[in-house]
Amino acid sequence: MVLSTASDAENAEKKTSGRDIKEDSKDQQQGAATAVTEIPPECLIRHPLQNVWTLWYLENDRTKSWEELQNEITSFDTVEDFWSLYNHIKLASEIKAGSDYSLFKKGIRPMWEDEANKKGGRWVITLNKNQRRTDLDNLWLDVLLCLIGEAFEHSDQICGAVVNIRTKVDKISIWTADGQNEKAALEIGQKLRDALRLEKNQLQYQLHKDTMVKQGSAVKATYVL
């Protein structure tokens, strides 16, 4: 009789224990589901850009052609992916002299000969060596944000932007598609000058065809702002 009572008690305890385990498991599953659903919606949202952009990097090597020197790094199409990329690469001021960063709409190569560029030109800002430490990185970032944020009214005219790091001077430029479209070129230049808070005559527009046939380091400016 005692044995029977003990067995009954053990069975009752096992049933209770099993029920408790099931309830605990159910509570844990509900807790996990609640934890997932409590993630703020804004953390899951990605902000698409109007265009897909490609980052290129060039490091000078006299044994290679200009096209071979261009290294396609990656493409992105959201604000979040832009910042992830920007925060994981060297600043423009930190790359070697003779190197370039280029950001172009996907499908356009950072070369004069590209079909999208060959009839165009570029707005150029020239910076001295001291400005590499004080101004270069901020100006380059502002240019990138103007590009991906579609800050220019004539967005279809924008091909991309380049920062050239050289021994004596550095250059930042925005490339446009049609050098003969005076209205678009001047409006883009004025917007760029305002966005970067440049002094008068700091910004020059040069046609690619003039740059290709230049003699020495000087290139004839089509417009100056």
mmCIF file of C-alpha atoms in Angstrom:
data_model
loop_
_atom_site.group_PDB
_atom_site.id
_atom_site.type_symbol
_atom_site.label_atom_id
_atom_site.label_comp_id
_atom_site.label_asym_id
_atom_site.label_seq_id
_atom_site.Cartn_x
_atom_site.Cartn_y
_atom_site.Cartn_z
ATOM 1 C CA MET A 1 0.000 0.000 0.000
ATOM 2 C CA VAL A 2 2.869 2.349 0.834
ATOM 3 C CA LEU A 3 4.608 1.449 -2.430
ATOM 4 C CA SER A 4 1.467 2.160 -4.394
ATOM 5 C CA THR A 5 1.095 5.559 -2.755
ATOM 6 C CA ALA A 6 4.726 6.496 -3.461
ATOM 7 C CA SER A 7 4.350 5.482 -7.103
ATOM 8 C CA ASP A 8 1.213 7.545 -7.451
ATOM 9 C CA ALA A 9 3.023 10.553 -5.977
ATOM 10 C CA GLU A 10 5.939 10.136 -8.388
ATOM 11 C CA ASN A 11 3.607 9.933 -11.385
ATOM 12 C CA ALA A 12 1.782 13.048 -10.256
ATOM 13 C CA GLU A 13 5.072 14.891 -9.831
ATOM 14 C CA LYS A 14 6.240 13.854 -13.320
ATOM 15 C CA LYS A 15 3.000 15.109 -14.873
ATOM 16 C CA THR A 16 3.328 18.401 -13.037
ATOM 17 C CA SER A 17 6.998 18.718 -14.018
ATOM 18 C CA GLY A 18 6.225 17.950 -17.670
ATOM 19 C CA ARG A 19 3.453 20.533 -17.708
ATOM 20 C CA ASP A 20 5.808 23.116 -16.178
ATOM 21 C CA ILE A 21 8.468 22.416 -18.830
ATOM 22 C CA LYS A 22 5.936 22.812 -21.641
ATOM 23 C CA GLU A 23 4.673 26.057 -20.145
ATOM 24 C CA ASP A 24 8.240 27.369 -19.711
ATOM 25 C CA SER A 25 9.041 26.458 -23.329
ATOM 26 C CA LYS A 26 5.876 28.169 -24.516
ATOM 27 C CA ASP A 27 6.744 31.282 -22.484
ATOM 28 C CA GLN A 28 10.256 31.346 -23.975
ATOM 29 C CA GLN A 29 8.899 31.087 -27.522
ATOM 30 C CA GLN A 30 6.435 33.875 -26.853
ATOM 31 C CA GLY A 31 9.233 35.956 -25.340
ATOM 32 C CA ALA A 32 11.444 35.426 -28.384
ATOM 33 C CA ALA A 33 8.594 36.379 -30.705
ATOM 34 C CA THR A 34 7.936 39.485 -28.639
ATOM 35 C CA ALA A 35 11.635 40.423 -28.769
ATOM 36 C CA VAL A 36 11.607 40.249 -32.568
ATOM 37 C CA THR A 37 8.427 42.232 -33.011
ATOM 38 C CA GLU A 38 9.690 44.909 -30.638
ATOM 39 C CA ILE A 39 12.559 45.930 -32.984
ATOM 40 C CA PRO A 40 11.812 49.535 -34.012
ATOM 41 C CA PRO A 41 10.544 49.598 -37.623
ATOM 42 C CA GLU A 42 13.002 52.362 -38.543
ATOM 43 C CA CYS A 43 15.893 49.970 -37.837
ATOM 44 C CA LEU A 44 14.705 47.679 -40.624
ATOM 45 C CA ILE A 45 14.083 50.383 -43.231
ATOM 46 C CA ARG A 46 16.638 51.030 -45.973
ATOM 47 C CA HIS A 47 16.644 54.290 -47.897
ATOM 48 C CA PRO A 48 17.048 53.684 -51.658
ATOM 49 C CA LEU A 49 18.993 56.092 -53.845
ATOM 50 C CA GLN A 50 17.734 57.329 -57.190
ATOM 51 C CA ASN A 51 20.769 55.824 -58.950
ATOM 52 C CA VAL A 52 23.150 52.934 -58.398
ATOM 53 C CA TRP A 53 26.697 54.212 -57.818
ATOM 54 C CA THR A 54 30.060 52.486 -58.265
ATOM 55 C CA LEU A 55 33.266 53.315 -56.392
ATOM 56 C CA TRP A 56 36.542 53.006 -58.303
ATOM 57 C CA TYR A 57 40.129 53.182 -57.061
ATOM 58 C CA LEU A 58 43.222 53.929 -59.132
ATOM 59 C CA GLU A 59 46.805 53.487 -57.949
ATOM 60 C CA ASN A 60 49.447 54.600 -60.420
ATOM 61 C CA ASP A 61 51.517 51.897 -62.103
ATOM 62 C CA ARG A 62 53.507 52.848 -65.212
ATOM 63 C CA THR A 63 53.447 49.260 -66.486
ATOM 64 C CA LYS A 64 49.644 49.288 -66.938
ATOM 65 C CA SER A 65 47.248 51.146 -69.222
ATOM 66 C CA TRP A 66 44.858 53.725 -67.761
ATOM 67 C CA GLU A 67 41.951 51.313 -68.127
ATOM 68 C CA GLU A 68 43.864 48.526 -66.383
ATOM 69 C CA LEU A 69 44.656 50.856 -63.487
ATOM 70 C CA GLN A 70 40.982 51.397 -62.710
ATOM 71 C CA ASN A 71 39.798 49.005 -60.004
ATOM 72 C CA GLU A 72 36.051 48.650 -59.539
ATOM 73 C CA ILE A 73 35.541 48.327 -55.773
ATOM 74 C CA THR A 74 31.785 47.937 -55.262
ATOM 75 C CA SER A 75 28.364 49.350 -56.117
ATOM 76 C CA PHE A 76 25.603 50.510 -53.787
ATOM 77 C CA ASP A 77 22.048 51.809 -54.042
ATOM 78 C CA THR A 78 21.016 52.775 -50.498
ATOM 79 C CA VAL A 79 22.043 55.484 -48.042
ATOM 80 C CA GLU A 80 23.010 52.863 -45.472
ATOM 81 C CA ASP A 81 25.297 51.019 -47.904
ATOM 82 C CA PHE A 82 27.003 54.288 -48.838
ATOM 83 C CA TRP A 83 27.883 55.052 -45.215
ATOM 84 C CA SER A 84 28.975 51.464 -44.593
ATOM 85 C CA LEU A 85 31.372 51.756 -47.533
ATOM 86 C CA TYR A 86 32.615 55.251 -46.697
ATOM 87 C CA ASN A 87 33.361 54.292 -43.095
ATOM 88 C CA HIS A 88 35.435 51.260 -44.131
ATOM 89 C CA ILE A 89 37.779 52.836 -46.692
ATOM 90 C CA LYS A 90 40.689 55.239 -46.281
ATOM 91 C CA LEU A 91 39.997 58.941 -46.410
ATOM 92 C CA ALA A 92 41.063 60.673 -49.613
ATOM 93 C CA SER A 93 43.848 62.429 -47.688
ATOM 94 C CA GLU A 94 45.257 59.039 -46.636
ATOM 95 C CA ILE A 95 45.697 57.374 -50.035
ATOM 96 C CA LYS A 96 49.011 57.477 -51.912
ATOM 97 C CA ALA A 97 50.059 60.333 -54.173
ATOM 98 C CA GLY A 98 49.231 59.280 -57.717
ATOM 99 C CA SER A 99 45.976 57.629 -56.621
ATOM 100 C CA ASP A 100 42.342 58.477 -57.348
ATOM 101 C CA TYR A 101 38.932 57.715 -55.918
ATOM 102 C CA SER A 102 36.075 57.923 -58.419
ATOM 103 C CA LEU A 103 32.338 57.602 -57.822
ATOM 104 C CA PHE A 104 30.283 57.170 -60.998
ATOM 105 C CA LYS A 105 26.815 56.067 -61.926
ATOM 106 C CA LYS A 106 26.862 52.318 -62.474
ATOM 107 C CA GLY A 107 27.829 51.481 -66.035
ATOM 108 C CA ILE A 108 29.988 54.590 -66.550
ATOM 109 C CA ARG A 109 33.754 54.172 -66.286
ATOM 110 C CA PRO A 110 35.858 57.057 -64.904
ATOM 111 C CA MET A 111 37.544 57.616 -68.262
ATOM 112 C CA TRP A 112 37.281 60.345 -70.900
ATOM 113 C CA GLU A 113 36.810 57.686 -73.569
ATOM 114 C CA ASP A 114 33.656 56.236 -72.015
ATOM 115 C CA GLU A 115 30.603 56.810 -74.211
ATOM 116 C CA ALA A 116 28.853 58.739 -71.428
ATOM 117 C CA ASN A 117 31.858 61.036 -70.847
ATOM 118 C CA LYS A 118 33.504 61.685 -74.207
ATOM 119 C CA LYS A 119 31.361 64.723 -75.135
ATOM 120 C CA GLY A 120 31.421 66.163 -71.639
ATOM 121 C CA GLY A 121 33.632 68.049 -69.246
ATOM 122 C CA ARG A 122 34.316 68.579 -65.571
ATOM 123 C CA TRP A 123 34.055 71.213 -62.877
ATOM 124 C CA VAL A 124 37.437 71.259 -61.121
ATOM 125 C CA ILE A 125 38.564 72.508 -57.714
ATOM 126 C CA THR A 126 42.347 72.652 -57.201
ATOM 127 C CA LEU A 127 43.700 72.347 -53.661
ATOM 128 C CA ASN A 128 47.232 72.968 -52.421
ATOM 129 C CA LYS A 129 49.174 70.586 -50.176
ATOM 130 C CA ASN A 130 48.154 72.390 -46.984
ATOM 131 C CA GLN A 131 44.479 72.026 -47.875
ATOM 132 C CA ARG A 132 44.895 68.252 -47.973
ATOM 133 C CA ARG A 133 45.030 68.345 -44.190
ATOM 134 C CA THR A 134 42.369 71.000 -43.648
ATOM 135 C CA ASP A 135 39.802 70.870 -46.463
ATOM 136 C CA LEU A 136 40.178 67.896 -48.797
ATOM 137 C CA ASP A 137 38.211 65.229 -46.933
ATOM 138 C CA ASN A 138 35.289 67.493 -46.059
ATOM 139 C CA LEU A 139 35.019 68.833 -49.612
ATOM 140 C CA TRP A 140 35.177 65.347 -51.118
ATOM 141 C CA LEU A 141 32.475 64.065 -48.756
ATOM 142 C CA ASP A 142 30.259 67.051 -49.575
ATOM 143 C CA VAL A 143 30.664 66.290 -53.286
ATOM 144 C CA LEU A 144 29.736 62.634 -52.729
ATOM 145 C CA LEU A 145 26.632 63.630 -50.781
ATOM 146 C CA CYS A 146 25.625 66.049 -53.543
ATOM 147 C CA LEU A 147 25.899 63.205 -56.047
ATOM 148 C CA ILE A 148 24.005 60.464 -54.237
ATOM 149 C CA GLY A 149 21.482 62.953 -52.850
ATOM 150 C CA GLU A 150 20.685 64.215 -56.371
ATOM 151 C CA ALA A 151 21.381 67.807 -55.318
ATOM 152 C CA PHE A 152 21.699 69.037 -58.907
ATOM 153 C CA GLU A 153 18.678 70.039 -60.961
ATOM 154 C CA HIS A 154 20.209 68.536 -64.114
ATOM 155 C CA SER A 155 20.761 65.115 -62.568
ATOM 156 C CA ASP A 156 20.778 63.429 -65.977
ATOM 157 C CA GLN A 157 23.911 65.436 -66.838
ATOM 158 C CA ILE A 158 25.876 64.120 -63.854
ATOM 159 C CA CYS A 159 28.241 61.228 -64.643
ATOM 160 C CA GLY A 160 30.332 61.084 -61.487
ATOM 161 C CA ALA A 161 33.120 62.653 -59.448
ATOM 162 C CA VAL A 162 36.870 62.138 -59.032
ATOM 163 C CA VAL A 163 39.423 63.101 -56.410
ATOM 164 C CA ASN A 164 43.029 63.112 -57.676
ATOM 165 C CA ILE A 165 45.799 62.926 -55.063
ATOM 166 C CA ARG A 166 49.075 64.237 -56.441
ATOM 167 C CA THR A 167 52.443 65.333 -55.055
ATOM 168 C CA LYS A 168 52.018 69.085 -55.594
ATOM 169 C CA VAL A 169 48.266 69.695 -55.781
ATOM 170 C CA ASP A 170 45.061 67.695 -55.373
ATOM 171 C CA LYS A 171 41.923 68.054 -57.465
ATOM 172 C CA ILE A 172 38.244 67.326 -56.947
ATOM 173 C CA SER A 173 36.005 67.292 -60.000
ATOM 174 C CA ILE A 174 32.432 66.584 -61.033
ATOM 175 C CA TRP A 175 32.035 65.162 -64.529
ATOM 176 C CA THR A 176 29.082 66.100 -66.734
ATOM 177 C CA ALA A 177 27.805 64.442 -69.896
ATOM 178 C CA ASP A 178 27.460 67.319 -72.383
ATOM 179 C CA GLY A 179 30.043 70.086 -72.439
ATOM 180 C CA GLN A 180 28.005 72.038 -74.992
ATOM 181 C CA ASN A 181 24.979 72.304 -72.685
ATOM 182 C CA GLU A 182 25.954 75.681 -71.255
ATOM 183 C CA LYS A 183 22.801 76.171 -69.179
ATOM 184 C CA ALA A 184 23.111 72.821 -67.422
ATOM 185 C CA ALA A 185 26.869 73.161 -66.913
ATOM 186 C CA LEU A 186 26.604 76.623 -65.354
ATOM 187 C CA GLU A 187 23.692 75.682 -63.092
ATOM 188 C CA ILE A 188 25.548 72.596 -61.882
ATOM 189 C CA GLY A 189 28.664 74.694 -61.279
ATOM 190 C CA GLN A 190 26.770 77.347 -59.339
ATOM 191 C CA LYS A 191 25.064 74.714 -57.189
ATOM 192 C CA LEU A 192 28.423 73.076 -56.507
ATOM 193 C CA ARG A 193 30.042 76.390 -55.610
ATOM 194 C CA ASP A 194 27.212 77.197 -53.179
ATOM 195 C CA ALA A 195 27.226 73.713 -51.619
ATOM 196 C CA LEU A 196 30.986 73.808 -51.013
ATOM 197 C CA ARG A 197 31.002 77.506 -50.016
ATOM 198 C CA LEU A 198 33.814 78.300 -52.453
ATOM 199 C CA GLU A 199 35.315 81.717 -53.077
ATOM 200 C CA LYS A 200 34.936 83.401 -56.462
ATOM 201 C CA ASN A 201 37.064 81.979 -59.316
ATOM 202 C CA GLN A 202 37.893 78.748 -57.451
ATOM 203 C CA LEU A 203 35.856 76.591 -59.812
ATOM 204 C CA GLN A 204 36.751 75.944 -63.467
ATOM 205 C CA TYR A 205 34.913 73.999 -66.158
ATOM 206 C CA GLN A 206 37.169 72.106 -68.562
ATOM 207 C CA LEU A 207 36.068 70.120 -71.607
ATOM 208 C CA HIS A 208 37.506 66.607 -71.743
ATOM 209 C CA LYS A 209 38.590 67.160 -75.338
ATOM 210 C CA ASP A 210 40.725 70.124 -74.204
ATOM 211 C CA THR A 211 42.200 68.131 -71.324
ATOM 212 C CA MET A 212 43.226 65.340 -73.704
ATOM 213 C CA VAL A 213 45.243 67.696 -75.938
ATOM 214 C CA LYS A 214 46.678 69.948 -73.227
ATOM 215 C CA GLN A 215 50.313 71.031 -73.359
ATOM 216 C CA GLY A 216 51.912 71.078 -69.939
ATOM 217 C CA SER A 217 49.740 71.177 -66.842
ATOM 218 C CA ALA A 218 47.449 74.039 -67.881
ATOM 219 C CA VAL A 219 44.019 73.356 -69.390
ATOM 220 C CA LYS A 220 41.870 76.045 -70.992
ATOM 221 C CA ALA A 221 38.819 76.792 -68.846
ATOM 222 C CA THR A 222 35.507 77.083 -70.680
ATOM 223 C CA TYR A 223 33.764 78.648 -67.662
ATOM 224 C CA VAL A 224 35.012 80.053 -64.356
ATOM 225 C CA LEU A 225 32.875 80.579 -61.246
#
